[in-house]
Coordinates of C-alpha atoms in Angstrom, one line a residue:
Chain A
X8 CA 220.6 64.5 222.4
X9 CA 221.0 66.6 219.3
X10 CA 224.8 66.4 219.5
X11 CA 224.8 62.6 219.2
X12 CA 222.5 63.0 216.2
X13 CA 224.8 65.3 214.4
X14 CA 227.8 63.2 215.2
X15 CA 226.5 60.2 213.4
X16 CA 226.0 62.3 210.3
X17 CA 228.8 61.3 208.1
X18 CA 228.1 63.7 205.3
X19 CA 231.0 66.0 204.9
X20 CA 229.7 69.5 205.6
X21 CA 231.7 72.6 205.5
X22 CA 234.9 72.8 207.6
X23 CA 233.2 75.0 210.1
X24 CA 230.4 72.6 210.6
X25 CA 232.8 69.7 211.3
X26 CA 234.5 71.9 213.7
X27 CA 231.3 72.6 215.5
X28 CA 230.6 68.9 215.7
X29 CA 233.9 68.3 217.5
X30 CA 233.3 71.1 219.9
X31 CA 229.8 70.2 220.7
X32 CA 230.4 67.0 222.9
X33 CA 233.1 68.8 224.8
X34 CA 230.7 71.6 225.5
X35 CA 228.0 69.2 226.7
X36 CA 230.5 67.6 229.0
X37 CA 231.6 70.9 230.4
X38 CA 228.0 72.1 230.7
X39 CA 227.6 70.9 234.3
X40 CA 230.6 73.0 235.4
X41 CA 229.9 75.9 233.1
X42 CA 226.2 76.3 233.9
X43 CA 226.4 77.9 237.4
X44 CA 228.8 80.8 236.6
X45 CA 226.9 81.5 233.4
X46 CA 223.6 81.6 235.4
X47 CA 225.0 84.2 237.8
X48 CA 226.3 86.2 234.8
X49 CA 222.8 86.2 233.3
X50 CA 221.3 87.6 236.5
X51 CA 223.4 90.7 236.1
X52 CA 221.9 92.0 233.0
X53 CA 224.7 91.6 230.4
X54 CA 225.1 95.4 230.0
X55 CA 224.9 96.5 233.6
X56 CA 228.0 97.3 235.4
X57 CA 227.0 97.5 239.0
X58 CA 226.0 101.2 239.2
X59 CA 224.2 102.1 242.5
X60 CA 222.5 105.0 240.8
X61 CA 220.2 102.6 238.8
X62 CA 219.2 100.8 242.0
X63 CA 218.3 104.2 243.6
X64 CA 216.3 105.2 240.6
X65 CA 214.5 101.8 240.6
X66 CA 213.6 102.4 244.3
X67 CA 212.4 105.9 243.6
X68 CA 210.2 104.7 240.7
X69 CA 208.9 101.8 242.8
X70 CA 208.0 104.1 245.7
X71 CA 206.4 106.6 243.4
X72 CA 204.1 103.9 241.9
X73 CA 203.3 102.4 245.3
X74 CA 202.6 105.9 246.8
X75 CA 198.9 106.2 245.9
X76 CA 198.3 102.8 247.5
X77 CA 200.4 103.6 250.5
X78 CA 198.6 107.0 250.8
X79 CA 195.3 105.1 250.7
X80 CA 196.4 102.8 253.6
X81 CA 197.8 105.8 255.6
X82 CA 194.7 107.9 255.1
X83 CA 192.5 105.0 256.2
X84 CA 194.2 105.3 259.6
X85 CA 193.7 109.1 259.9
X86 CA 190.8 110.9 261.4
X87 CA 188.4 112.6 258.9
X88 CA 189.7 116.0 259.8
X89 CA 193.4 115.1 259.4
X90 CA 192.6 113.2 256.1
X91 CA 191.2 116.4 254.5
X92 CA 194.0 118.9 255.1
X93 CA 196.0 120.8 252.5
X94 CA 199.0 120.3 252.5
X95 CA 198.5 116.7 253.6
X96 CA 199.2 115.8 257.3
X97 CA 201.6 112.9 256.9
X98 CA 202.3 112.4 260.6
X99 CA 198.8 112.9 262.0
X100 CA 197.9 110.6 264.9
X101 CA 196.6 107.2 263.8
X102 CA 193.1 106.1 264.6
X103 CA 190.7 103.2 263.6
X104 CA 187.7 105.5 263.2
X105 CA 187.6 104.9 259.4
X106 CA 187.4 101.2 259.9
X107 CA 184.8 101.6 262.6
X108 CA 182.5 103.5 260.4
X109 CA 183.1 101.1 257.6
X110 CA 182.1 98.1 259.7
X111 CA 179.4 100.2 261.3
X112 CA 177.7 100.3 258.0
X113 CA 175.1 97.5 258.0
X114 CA 175.8 96.8 254.3
X115 CA 179.5 96.2 254.6
X116 CA 179.6 92.7 256.0
X117 CA 176.9 91.3 253.7
X118 CA 178.8 92.8 250.7
X119 CA 182.1 91.2 251.8
X120 CA 180.4 87.9 252.4
X121 CA 178.7 88.0 249.0
X122 CA 182.0 88.7 247.3
X123 CA 183.7 85.9 249.2
X124 CA 180.9 83.5 248.3
X125 CA 180.9 84.4 244.6
X126 CA 184.7 84.4 244.3
X127 CA 185.4 81.2 246.2
X128 CA 182.6 79.1 244.9
X129 CA 183.2 80.2 241.3
X130 CA 186.9 79.5 241.7
X131 CA 186.2 76.0 242.9
X132 CA 183.8 75.3 240.0
X133 CA 186.4 76.7 237.6
X134 CA 189.0 74.3 238.9
X135 CA 186.7 71.3 238.8
X136 CA 185.8 72.1 235.1
X137 CA 189.2 73.4 233.9
X138 CA 191.6 70.7 235.2
X139 CA 189.9 67.8 233.2
X140 CA 189.5 70.1 230.2
X141 CA 193.2 71.1 230.3
X142 CA 194.1 67.5 230.6
X143 CA 192.2 66.8 227.4
X144 CA 194.0 69.7 225.7
X145 CA 197.5 69.0 226.7
X146 CA 198.4 65.6 228.2
X147 CA 196.1 63.4 226.1
X148 CA 195.0 66.0 223.5
X149 CA 191.9 65.6 221.5
X150 CA 191.9 66.3 217.8
X151 CA 192.0 70.0 216.9
X152 CA 193.0 70.8 220.5
X153 CA 194.4 74.2 219.5
X154 CA 191.2 75.2 217.8
X155 CA 189.3 74.4 221.0
X156 CA 191.8 76.4 223.0
X157 CA 191.5 79.5 220.8
X158 CA 187.7 79.2 220.7
X159 CA 187.7 79.3 224.5
X160 CA 190.1 82.2 224.6
X161 CA 187.9 84.2 222.1
X162 CA 184.9 83.9 224.4
X163 CA 186.9 85.7 227.1
X164 CA 187.7 88.5 224.8
X165 CA 184.1 89.2 224.0
X166 CA 183.0 92.4 225.9
X167 CA 180.8 91.5 228.9
X168 CA 178.8 94.7 228.4
X169 CA 177.3 93.2 225.2
X170 CA 176.0 90.3 227.2
X171 CA 174.6 92.2 230.2
X172 CA 171.3 93.0 228.5
X173 CA 170.2 89.4 227.6
X174 CA 171.5 88.2 231.0
X175 CA 169.4 90.9 232.7
X176 CA 166.3 89.9 230.7
X177 CA 166.9 86.3 231.5
X178 CA 167.4 87.0 235.2
X179 CA 164.2 89.0 235.4
X180 CA 162.3 86.3 233.6
X181 CA 163.7 83.4 235.7
X182 CA 163.8 85.1 239.0
X183 CA 167.6 84.9 239.3
X184 CA 167.9 88.6 239.6
X185 CA 169.8 89.7 242.8
X186 CA 170.8 86.1 243.6
X187 CA 174.4 85.2 244.2
X188 CA 174.0 81.9 242.3
X189 CA 173.7 83.8 239.0
X190 CA 176.9 85.7 239.7
X191 CA 178.7 82.4 240.6
X192 CA 177.6 80.9 237.3
X193 CA 178.7 84.0 235.3
X194 CA 182.1 84.3 237.1
X195 CA 182.7 80.6 236.4
X196 CA 182.1 81.1 232.7
X197 CA 184.1 84.3 232.7
X198 CA 187.2 82.7 234.3
X199 CA 187.0 79.2 232.7
X200 CA 188.8 80.1 229.4
X201 CA 191.7 81.8 231.2
X202 CA 191.9 78.9 233.7
X203 CA 192.0 76.3 230.9
X204 CA 194.8 78.2 229.2
X205 CA 196.8 78.6 232.4
X206 CA 196.2 75.1 233.5
X207 CA 197.2 73.8 230.1
X208 CA 200.6 75.6 230.3
X209 CA 201.2 74.2 233.8
X210 CA 200.1 70.6 232.8
X211 CA 202.4 70.8 229.8
X212 CA 205.3 70.8 232.4
X213 CA 204.4 67.3 233.5
X214 CA 207.0 64.9 232.1
X215 CA 205.6 62.5 229.5
X216 CA 207.7 59.6 230.8
X217 CA 206.0 59.7 234.1
X218 CA 202.6 59.6 232.5
X219 CA 203.7 56.6 230.4
X220 CA 205.0 54.8 233.4
X221 CA 201.7 55.4 235.2
X222 CA 199.8 54.0 232.2
X223 CA 202.0 50.9 232.1
X224 CA 201.3 50.4 235.8
X225 CA 197.6 50.4 234.9
X226 CA 196.7 53.6 236.7
X227 CA 193.4 55.1 235.7
X228 CA 192.6 58.7 234.9
X229 CA 191.8 59.7 238.5
X230 CA 194.8 57.9 239.9
X231 CA 197.1 59.4 237.2
X232 CA 195.8 62.9 238.0
X233 CA 196.2 62.5 241.7
X234 CA 199.6 60.8 242.0
X235 CA 201.4 62.0 238.8
X236 CA 199.9 65.2 237.6
X237 CA 198.9 66.9 240.8
X238 CA 202.3 67.0 242.5
X239 CA 204.0 68.7 239.5
X240 CA 201.1 70.9 238.6
X241 CA 200.1 71.9 242.2
X242 CA 201.8 75.3 242.3
X243 CA 200.2 76.1 238.9
X244 CA 196.8 75.1 240.1
X245 CA 197.2 77.3 243.1
X246 CA 198.2 80.3 241.0
X247 CA 195.3 79.7 238.6
X248 CA 192.9 79.6 241.6
X249 CA 194.3 82.8 243.0
X250 CA 194.0 84.6 239.6
X251 CA 190.4 83.4 239.1
X252 CA 189.7 84.6 242.7
X253 CA 191.2 88.0 241.9
X254 CA 189.1 88.5 238.6
X255 CA 185.9 87.5 240.4
X256 CA 186.5 89.7 243.4
X257 CA 187.2 92.7 241.2
X258 CA 184.2 92.4 238.9
X259 CA 181.8 95.3 238.9
X260 CA 179.7 95.5 235.7
X261 CA 177.9 92.2 236.1
X262 CA 177.5 92.6 239.8
X263 CA 176.2 96.1 239.4
X264 CA 173.7 95.2 236.7
X265 CA 172.4 91.9 238.1
X266 CA 172.4 92.3 241.9
X267 CA 170.8 94.7 244.3
X268 CA 170.5 94.9 248.0
X269 CA 170.6 91.2 248.7
X270 CA 173.4 89.8 246.5
X271 CA 175.5 93.0 246.1
X272 CA 179.2 92.4 246.2
X273 CA 182.0 94.5 247.7
X274 CA 182.7 96.5 244.5
X275 CA 179.0 97.3 244.3
X276 CA 179.2 98.5 247.9
X277 CA 182.1 100.7 247.0
X278 CA 180.0 102.5 244.4
X279 CA 178.0 104.0 247.2
X280 CA 181.1 106.2 247.7
X281 CA 181.1 107.6 244.2
X282 CA 179.5 110.9 245.2
X283 CA 181.2 112.9 247.9
X284 CA 179.5 113.1 251.2
X285 CA 181.3 115.8 253.2
X286 CA 184.3 114.7 255.1
X287 CA 184.5 111.0 254.3
X288 CA 188.0 110.5 252.9
X289 CA 189.2 108.3 255.8
X290 CA 186.1 106.2 255.5
X291 CA 186.5 105.8 251.7
X292 CA 190.2 104.9 252.2
X293 CA 189.3 102.3 254.8
X294 CA 186.7 100.7 252.6
X295 CA 189.0 100.7 249.5
X296 CA 191.8 99.2 251.6
X297 CA 189.6 96.4 253.1
X298 CA 188.0 95.5 249.7
X299 CA 191.5 95.5 248.0
X300 CA 193.2 93.5 250.8
X301 CA 192.1 90.0 249.7
X302 CA 193.3 90.8 246.1
X303 CA 196.6 92.2 247.3
X304 CA 197.3 89.2 249.4
X305 CA 196.2 86.7 246.6
X306 CA 198.3 88.7 244.1
X307 CA 201.4 88.7 246.2
X308 CA 201.0 85.0 247.0
X309 CA 200.8 84.3 243.3
X310 CA 203.5 86.7 242.4
X311 CA 205.9 84.2 240.7
X312 CA 203.2 82.8 238.5
X313 CA 201.3 86.1 237.9
X314 CA 202.9 86.8 234.6
X315 CA 202.3 83.3 233.3
X316 CA 198.7 83.6 234.4
X317 CA 198.0 87.1 233.1
X318 CA 199.6 86.3 229.7
X319 CA 197.5 83.1 229.5
X320 CA 200.6 80.9 229.8
X321 CA 202.2 82.4 226.7
X322 CA 205.0 84.0 228.8
X323 CA 207.0 82.1 231.4
Chain B
X26 CA 172.7 60.5 205.7
X27 CA 172.2 59.8 202.0
X28 CA 171.1 56.4 200.6
X29 CA 174.3 55.7 198.7
X30 CA 176.3 56.2 201.8
X31 CA 174.3 53.7 203.7
X32 CA 174.6 51.1 201.0
X33 CA 178.3 51.6 200.8
X34 CA 178.6 51.2 204.5
X35 CA 176.4 48.0 204.4
X36 CA 178.6 46.7 201.6
X37 CA 181.7 47.1 203.7
X38 CA 180.0 45.3 206.5
X39 CA 179.3 42.4 204.3
X40 CA 182.7 42.2 202.9
X41 CA 184.8 42.8 206.0
X42 CA 183.4 43.6 209.4
X43 CA 186.6 44.8 210.9
X44 CA 186.8 48.3 209.5
X45 CA 183.5 49.3 211.1
X46 CA 184.5 47.7 214.4
X47 CA 187.7 49.7 214.2
X48 CA 185.9 52.8 213.4
X49 CA 183.5 52.2 216.3
X50 CA 186.5 51.5 218.6
X51 CA 188.3 54.7 217.5
X52 CA 185.1 56.7 217.8
X53 CA 184.7 55.4 221.4
X54 CA 188.4 56.2 222.1
X55 CA 187.8 59.7 220.7
X56 CA 184.9 60.2 223.1
X57 CA 186.9 58.9 226.0
X58 CA 189.5 61.6 225.1
X59 CA 186.9 64.2 224.7
X60 CA 184.9 63.4 227.8
X61 CA 187.0 65.5 230.3
X62 CA 186.7 68.5 228.0
X63 CA 183.0 68.3 227.4
X64 CA 181.6 69.8 230.7
X65 CA 183.8 72.9 230.4
X66 CA 183.1 73.4 226.7
X67 CA 179.4 73.0 227.0
X68 CA 179.2 75.3 230.0
X69 CA 181.2 78.0 228.2
X70 CA 179.1 77.7 225.0
X71 CA 175.8 78.0 226.9
X72 CA 177.0 80.9 229.1
X73 CA 178.7 83.0 226.5
X74 CA 177.3 82.1 223.0
X75 CA 173.6 82.2 224.0
X76 CA 173.6 85.7 225.4
X77 CA 175.5 87.1 222.4
X78 CA 173.1 85.3 220.0
X79 CA 170.3 86.9 221.9
X80 CA 171.9 90.3 221.7
X81 CA 172.1 90.0 218.0
X82 CA 168.4 89.2 217.8
X83 CA 167.4 92.1 220.1
X84 CA 169.6 94.5 218.1
X85 CA 167.1 94.1 215.2
X86 CA 164.1 94.8 217.4
X87 CA 162.6 98.0 218.5
X88 CA 162.2 97.3 222.2
X89 CA 162.1 100.0 224.9
X90 CA 161.2 98.7 228.3
X91 CA 159.5 102.1 229.0
X92 CA 157.1 101.5 226.1
X93 CA 156.5 97.7 226.2
X94 CA 153.5 97.8 223.8
X95 CA 155.6 99.0 220.9
X96 CA 157.9 96.0 220.7
X97 CA 158.5 94.8 217.2
X98 CA 161.0 94.3 214.3
X99 CA 163.2 97.2 213.5
X100 CA 165.5 96.0 210.8
X101 CA 168.7 98.0 210.8
X102 CA 167.0 101.0 212.5
X103 CA 169.0 100.7 215.7
X104 CA 172.2 100.5 213.8
X105 CA 171.3 103.5 211.7
X106 CA 170.6 105.3 215.0
X107 CA 174.0 104.2 216.5
X108 CA 175.9 105.8 213.6
X109 CA 173.7 108.9 213.2
X110 CA 173.8 109.9 216.9
X111 CA 176.6 112.3 217.5
X112 CA 176.8 111.4 221.3
X113 CA 177.4 107.8 220.3
X114 CA 180.0 108.7 217.7
X115 CA 181.9 110.7 220.3
X116 CA 181.8 107.7 222.7
X117 CA 183.4 105.6 220.0
X118 CA 186.1 108.3 219.7
X119 CA 186.6 108.5 223.5
X120 CA 187.0 104.7 223.6
X121 CA 189.7 104.8 221.0
X122 CA 191.6 107.7 222.5
X123 CA 191.4 106.2 226.0
X124 CA 192.6 102.8 224.8
X125 CA 195.5 104.2 222.7
X126 CA 196.7 106.6 225.3
X127 CA 196.5 104.1 228.2
X128 CA 198.1 101.2 226.3
X129 CA 200.8 103.4 224.7
X130 CA 201.9 105.2 227.9
X131 CA 201.7 102.0 230.0
X132 CA 203.8 100.2 227.5
X133 CA 206.5 102.8 227.4
X134 CA 206.6 103.3 231.2
X135 CA 206.4 99.5 231.6
X136 CA 209.4 99.0 229.3
X137 CA 211.5 101.6 231.1
X138 CA 210.7 100.1 234.5
X139 CA 211.3 96.6 233.3
X140 CA 214.7 97.6 232.0
X141 CA 215.4 99.1 235.5
X142 CA 214.2 96.0 237.3
X143 CA 216.2 93.7 235.0
X144 CA 219.3 95.0 236.7
X145 CA 220.7 93.7 239.9
X146 CA 220.3 96.0 242.9
X147 CA 219.6 95.8 246.5
X148 CA 216.0 95.1 247.4
X149 CA 215.0 94.2 243.9
X150 CA 212.3 91.8 245.1
X151 CA 210.8 94.5 247.3
X152 CA 210.7 97.1 244.5
X153 CA 209.1 94.5 242.2
X154 CA 206.4 93.8 244.8
X155 CA 205.7 97.5 245.3
X156 CA 205.4 97.9 241.5
X157 CA 202.8 95.2 241.3
X158 CA 200.6 96.7 244.0
X159 CA 198.7 99.2 241.8
X160 CA 197.6 96.4 239.6
X161 CA 196.2 94.5 242.6
X162 CA 194.1 97.4 244.0
X163 CA 190.5 96.6 243.1
X164 CA 189.6 98.8 240.1
X165 CA 186.6 100.5 241.8
X166 CA 188.7 101.1 244.8
X167 CA 191.5 102.5 242.7
X168 CA 189.1 104.8 240.9
X169 CA 187.7 106.0 244.2
X170 CA 191.2 106.5 245.5
X171 CA 192.1 108.7 242.5
X172 CA 188.8 110.6 242.5
X173 CA 188.7 111.5 246.2
X174 CA 192.1 111.1 247.7
X175 CA 194.4 112.1 244.9
X176 CA 192.6 114.4 242.4
X177 CA 190.2 116.2 244.8
X178 CA 190.7 119.9 244.2
X179 CA 190.6 121.0 247.9
X180 CA 192.4 118.2 249.8
X181 CA 193.6 115.7 247.2
X182 CA 197.2 114.5 247.4
X183 CA 198.4 116.2 244.2
X184 CA 197.2 119.6 245.1
X185 CA 198.3 119.0 248.6
X186 CA 201.9 118.3 247.5
X187 CA 201.8 121.4 245.2
X188 CA 200.8 123.5 248.3
X189 CA 203.6 121.9 250.3
X190 CA 206.3 122.3 247.6
X191 CA 205.3 125.9 246.9
X192 CA 205.2 126.5 250.7
X193 CA 208.9 125.3 250.9
X194 CA 209.8 128.2 248.6
X195 CA 207.7 130.6 250.7
X196 CA 204.9 131.0 248.1
X197 CA 201.4 131.5 249.4
X198 CA 199.4 130.8 246.2
X199 CA 200.3 127.4 244.8
X200 CA 198.5 126.2 241.6
X201 CA 195.4 124.3 242.6
X202 CA 193.9 122.4 239.7
X203 CA 190.4 121.0 239.6
X204 CA 191.7 117.9 237.8
X205 CA 188.5 116.0 237.3
X206 CA 186.5 118.9 235.8
X207 CA 189.4 120.6 233.9
X208 CA 191.1 117.5 232.6
X209 CA 188.4 114.7 233.0
X210 CA 189.7 112.3 230.4
X211 CA 193.3 112.9 231.4
X212 CA 192.4 112.0 235.0
X213 CA 190.9 108.7 234.0
X214 CA 193.8 108.0 231.8
X215 CA 196.2 108.7 234.7
X216 CA 194.4 106.3 237.0
X217 CA 194.3 103.6 234.4
X218 CA 198.0 104.1 233.4
X219 CA 198.8 103.7 237.1
X220 CA 197.0 100.4 237.2
X221 CA 198.2 99.0 233.8
X222 CA 201.9 100.0 233.8
X223 CA 202.7 97.1 236.3
X224 CA 200.9 94.7 233.9
X225 CA 203.0 95.7 231.0
X226 CA 206.1 95.8 233.2
X227 CA 205.6 92.2 234.3
X228 CA 205.2 90.9 230.7
X229 CA 208.1 92.9 229.4
X230 CA 210.3 91.9 232.3
X231 CA 209.6 88.2 231.6
X232 CA 210.5 89.0 228.0
X233 CA 213.8 90.6 229.0
X234 CA 214.7 87.7 231.3
X235 CA 214.1 85.2 228.5
X236 CA 216.5 87.0 226.2
X237 CA 219.4 84.8 225.0
X238 CA 222.6 85.8 226.9
X239 CA 224.9 84.6 224.1
X240 CA 223.8 87.2 221.6
X241 CA 224.5 89.9 224.2
X242 CA 228.0 88.6 224.9
X243 CA 228.7 88.4 221.2
X244 CA 227.5 92.0 220.7
X245 CA 229.6 93.2 223.6
X246 CA 232.7 91.5 222.2
X247 CA 232.0 93.1 218.9
X248 CA 232.0 96.5 220.7
X249 CA 228.3 97.3 220.5
X250 CA 227.2 100.2 222.6
X251 CA 224.4 99.7 225.1
X252 CA 222.1 101.7 222.9
X253 CA 223.0 99.6 219.9
X254 CA 222.6 96.4 221.8
X255 CA 219.1 97.5 222.9
X256 CA 218.1 98.6 219.5
X257 CA 219.3 95.5 217.6
X258 CA 219.0 92.7 220.1
X259 CA 216.7 93.6 223.0
X260 CA 213.9 95.3 221.0
X261 CA 213.5 92.7 218.3
X262 CA 213.4 90.0 221.0
X263 CA 210.8 92.0 222.9
X264 CA 208.6 92.6 219.9
X265 CA 206.3 89.7 220.5
X266 CA 206.0 90.6 224.2
X267 CA 205.2 94.2 223.4
X268 CA 202.5 92.9 221.0
X269 CA 201.1 90.6 223.6
X270 CA 201.0 93.3 226.3
X271 CA 199.4 95.8 223.9
X272 CA 196.7 93.6 222.6
X273 CA 195.8 92.1 226.0
X274 CA 195.8 95.6 227.5
X275 CA 193.7 96.9 224.7
X276 CA 191.1 94.2 225.1
X277 CA 190.6 95.0 228.8
X278 CA 190.8 98.8 228.4
X279 CA 188.3 98.9 225.5
X280 CA 185.9 97.2 227.9
X281 CA 186.7 99.5 230.9
X282 CA 183.6 100.5 232.8
X283 CA 184.8 100.8 236.4
X284 CA 187.0 103.9 236.1
X285 CA 184.6 105.9 233.8
X286 CA 181.6 105.0 236.0
X287 CA 183.3 105.9 239.2
X288 CA 185.4 108.9 238.4
X289 CA 183.2 111.0 236.1
X290 CA 180.0 109.0 235.6
X291 CA 180.6 109.6 231.9
X292 CA 180.3 113.3 232.2
X293 CA 182.4 115.9 230.3
X294 CA 183.0 113.8 227.3
X295 CA 184.4 110.8 229.1
X296 CA 181.6 108.4 228.3
X297 CA 183.2 105.4 226.5
X298 CA 181.2 102.7 224.7
X299 CA 180.7 100.3 227.7
X300 CA 179.5 103.2 229.8
X301 CA 177.2 104.5 227.0
X302 CA 175.7 101.0 226.5
X303 CA 175.1 100.7 230.2
X304 CA 173.3 104.1 230.2
X305 CA 171.2 103.2 227.1
X306 CA 170.2 100.0 228.8
X307 CA 169.6 101.1 232.4
X308 CA 168.6 104.7 232.1
X309 CA 167.0 105.1 228.6
X310 CA 165.9 101.4 228.8
X311 CA 166.2 101.2 225.0
X312 CA 167.0 97.5 224.7
X313 CA 167.2 97.4 220.9
X314 CA 169.6 100.3 220.7
X315 CA 171.8 99.0 223.6
X316 CA 172.0 95.6 221.8
X317 CA 173.0 97.2 218.5
X318 CA 175.7 99.2 220.4
X319 CA 176.8 95.9 222.0
X320 CA 177.1 94.2 218.6
X321 CA 179.3 97.0 217.3
X322 CA 181.6 96.7 220.4
X323 CA 181.8 93.0 219.8
X324 CA 182.8 93.5 216.2
X325 CA 185.4 96.1 217.3
X326 CA 186.8 93.7 219.9
X327 CA 187.0 90.9 217.5
X328 CA 189.2 93.0 215.3
X329 CA 191.6 93.7 218.2
X330 CA 191.3 90.2 219.5
X331 CA 192.4 88.7 216.2
X332 CA 195.7 90.4 216.7
X333 CA 195.8 89.2 220.3
X334 CA 195.2 85.6 219.4
X335 CA 197.9 85.9 216.7
X336 CA 200.5 87.1 219.1
X337 CA 199.6 84.5 221.7
X338 CA 199.9 81.8 219.2
X339 CA 203.2 83.0 217.8
X340 CA 204.6 83.0 221.3
X341 CA 203.3 79.5 221.9
X342 CA 204.9 78.3 218.6
X343 CA 208.2 79.8 219.5
X344 CA 208.1 78.0 222.9
X345 CA 207.4 74.6 221.4

């Protein structure tokens, strides 16, 4: 592409530049053969000679970081007495008591269902709103599209805590207090900017030629979206959905301020464990494990696109 | 629209109708382009801008829900109170310390771990997955885990391990620290660093893997030592990624509520701004004061966010 362009330049540059021009086509021709070995070379970090010590160190660090989470899961399967020993009883017999007392709590299931409702419905709404918006900001961009993008992003950076007060007053006035619908609307607004950013970066990967071809064939917007954009952007859409789900599921401040006994979500339920209640470590661990499980699964499923999502598409 | 403009427009119509038609057509095309964007944009504006505008209005009112009759205009009274109250000043200080320590330590640890994971070793995918796990534990659950299972003075994991290690050497009185009461802010910082190091690691690892291999090969051929190559090639390349991680992390940690609320309930000098606002609002029910505090947090966030937006846009430009 660029090589052919430079070749046609007949201006006599420096000797070095002419040399580069001669080499360039050859390099392009050899690229097909040269690429695979170079790729493998890249995977080994250029400076690393295979030294098993670094691998061991990486494993140690990884285990160290995972250990609090692993400890949480292990403790959730211990009895209350075994969970509260000092030194810790690593090999105590396993039991489901912690989980039984978690599900024995009459508030547990409603909290999980509220969380699922708020997260899933708001994620669907986010997708419905963000896909067309991202389309209008990347594939067929409106004027000043980058201003719109940055305006959207700036709304996500505003601290939620400064909006809680008017939202609370509005909720009391309109009767929306302690209703899951209010949380759904707020989570949709909270995740929309991030979703538009992510979606934009994923839609930008759709080749322009395919879109032009679809347009020549007379395909409309819906058809173009469905048969050209969707297949390429699908993994990105899935990752966006998972990340929006994670953010909604984790949210505490809005849920804590605007819901109560009826619409309380799982994080709100967890706050009932803030003060110690005798021997309850296994029960806390079981509750924390269950509430975290959907996020852990969603996060591991979206692992490959997690960076792109968390960095708003700025990092691939 | 002014009169002269209208007549000018009418004149053009008389002379040649096509420009107006063209303008109408392009306006229509513009709206067709804008149409997919509108629902999302309108929704975001209603849901985010209206509450913040209301917050600004309330911040100039004296409004305490416990004394509903005394509602009225307060001018800058609430703001004066924010800056004169020593408790509030200390919560500003706590917020700054918390943010700087957590972002700084997470970045350094994240960079070291990213350098480790950039190497090729057996089970790299598994280690990467394990490293991500802390970031995926629900923040309230993570705070509960640290408070009860890890930092508890009598049966927490850390004191338990201390007992075990001391026991290995035959000692009967291992150090047992009441982490949350003796080092309250440090405990919160530790829990947050545990959660945010994976985030920094992911961004920096992506940065390392996008590093041009050619420059490295050239440096190696020129006989650069690993340290030199890191200092002069890797670090400059990573600069934007470090900025991005730092600013995004700062935005989220300035706003942190979950860890402070769960681990210490703002006691022992750990109340940061979001927690203090929550208290002013829900316990003292001083709406005017809470709104003024909120406005100040927004201004602080805008300052940090400006840097964030700049680093995001510089990465985007580099990409295209």
